[in-house]
């Protein structure tokens, strides 16, 4: 770190300035790789990424200062837990190190039959300045891969997440083993996941493993788990079924609210995962991106590449496999074009599957600026330095007819909010868009020290047993007093709620400082009744003090006007669900709070 700081200080002195602001200087991304000029996620100049539309200059990861100073992820290994990685790819192999595992046959070649994992790897650490393709966010980082999506056993999970196959502790070396684990995958649940360690010992084992790898591996520096938020803002799929909203007689009408939440699956409500949502080349939420109070930061994911820029990255080599195949042109790069006649790259990679590796690459760059930083502190720096994109976004208001016939207007998803510790937060973007240069500058010159040892409180239970009045803005509240005065890093709320139309419910938590977090917005496309041991995560209270009264509020925002629709894309069968309002008021049976802090 001292050498990095010395080199940069000399460089800045030669530039004739001592101002501590990396944004004062603009640097080209040197290297001569042919596709780098279209990699808007690295440096957005308003280019089109080979798509029909252009982006907005400046809406990018802001890497040019760090790259110009040579801070590019050197010495940091990133594990790609995915469909596999083509480790012999021409634009990856120079950065691939030993450690990959094919979880099907035990070999060191994690075969990628899809292309997804290879694209993810390229976003993180494609080689720079070799005259091929583009470059990664951390072009000097190391790569290993696991084809976990082809072999999803519990043993495979442990092996790919820093443990032995039997969930034993592994002595991870920060110079050879992964300091970052990228997980660009997820599951789509019909309602909140039952978070019950007694009923599901596997859940406890995985949570404990991630806590150990985060806090105690790498000689105490730990590793960072990065997770994609999901791609189900407007609709979601379960097998052949497309699930979508319907209100006021209109299909796909959900009043602009997220139809599926990122805050549902076990992976996404797990504190140890840094959940990442996606932005497009205009710096706004990607049309598909799942969102929620569990999002930590946002990073570029793009749109589809056929309409607006996606992400330019590596693909399985050859025109007969992967995402880019001969005869399937969807933009100026794909389809065996003159730009890439052998189809080794793609300009259609998107999703929060792209946002997560952009964040992983960013974290690798930050770690390489100071190898002594632990994983929690790197998360902390990314939150501190995130950029408030889409600054003028309006709150999403929901008007509904109450049980007494009057019309209520509810702030169902607020705009940007500043919490009592000074952190701005939005359910779309978490603390904002990742800003690599600001984070690196903070690490080099901001006096960053590792966070104090973490404390995780036991669950505090409230036996509420209170009714949720139907279609009433006021809703119902329940309070819990916390005496331990920690600095909050995150909170989890565990819920047991009886209700026959879960999509009616809005669930909020208010901190002792008065910060209001929407844990679950109304009109989420839940299927089924009741929440049993369901857990929701919020990062909204980061930096606040935990001591005092926490207030849970649950509102029922519908008298039966909205529906959830399931359409079978194979049989063309259409089912209308939740068409009848709940006959009885719902009940909050009990709820619990757990705080992660220091």
XYZ file of C-alpha atoms in Angstrom, residues 318-319 324-330 332-344:
22
model
C -16.423 -20.637 -31.627
C -19.611 -19.849 -33.526
C -22.706 -15.535 -29.806
C -23.453 -17.982 -32.611
C -23.299 -17.737 -36.366
C -26.545 -16.619 -37.937
C -28.003 -15.217 -34.715
C -27.050 -11.587 -35.117
C -28.722 -9.337 -32.561
C -23.272 -5.268 -34.715
C -20.918 -7.626 -32.853
C -22.820 -10.895 -32.536
C -23.641 -13.452 -35.213
C -20.227 -14.031 -36.771
C -19.804 -10.386 -37.734
C -16.696 -8.926 -39.344
C -15.800 -7.517 -35.940
C -15.738 -10.999 -34.393
C -15.945 -13.614 -37.159
C -14.995 -16.480 -34.828
C -17.602 -15.548 -32.178
C -15.264 -15.393 -29.161
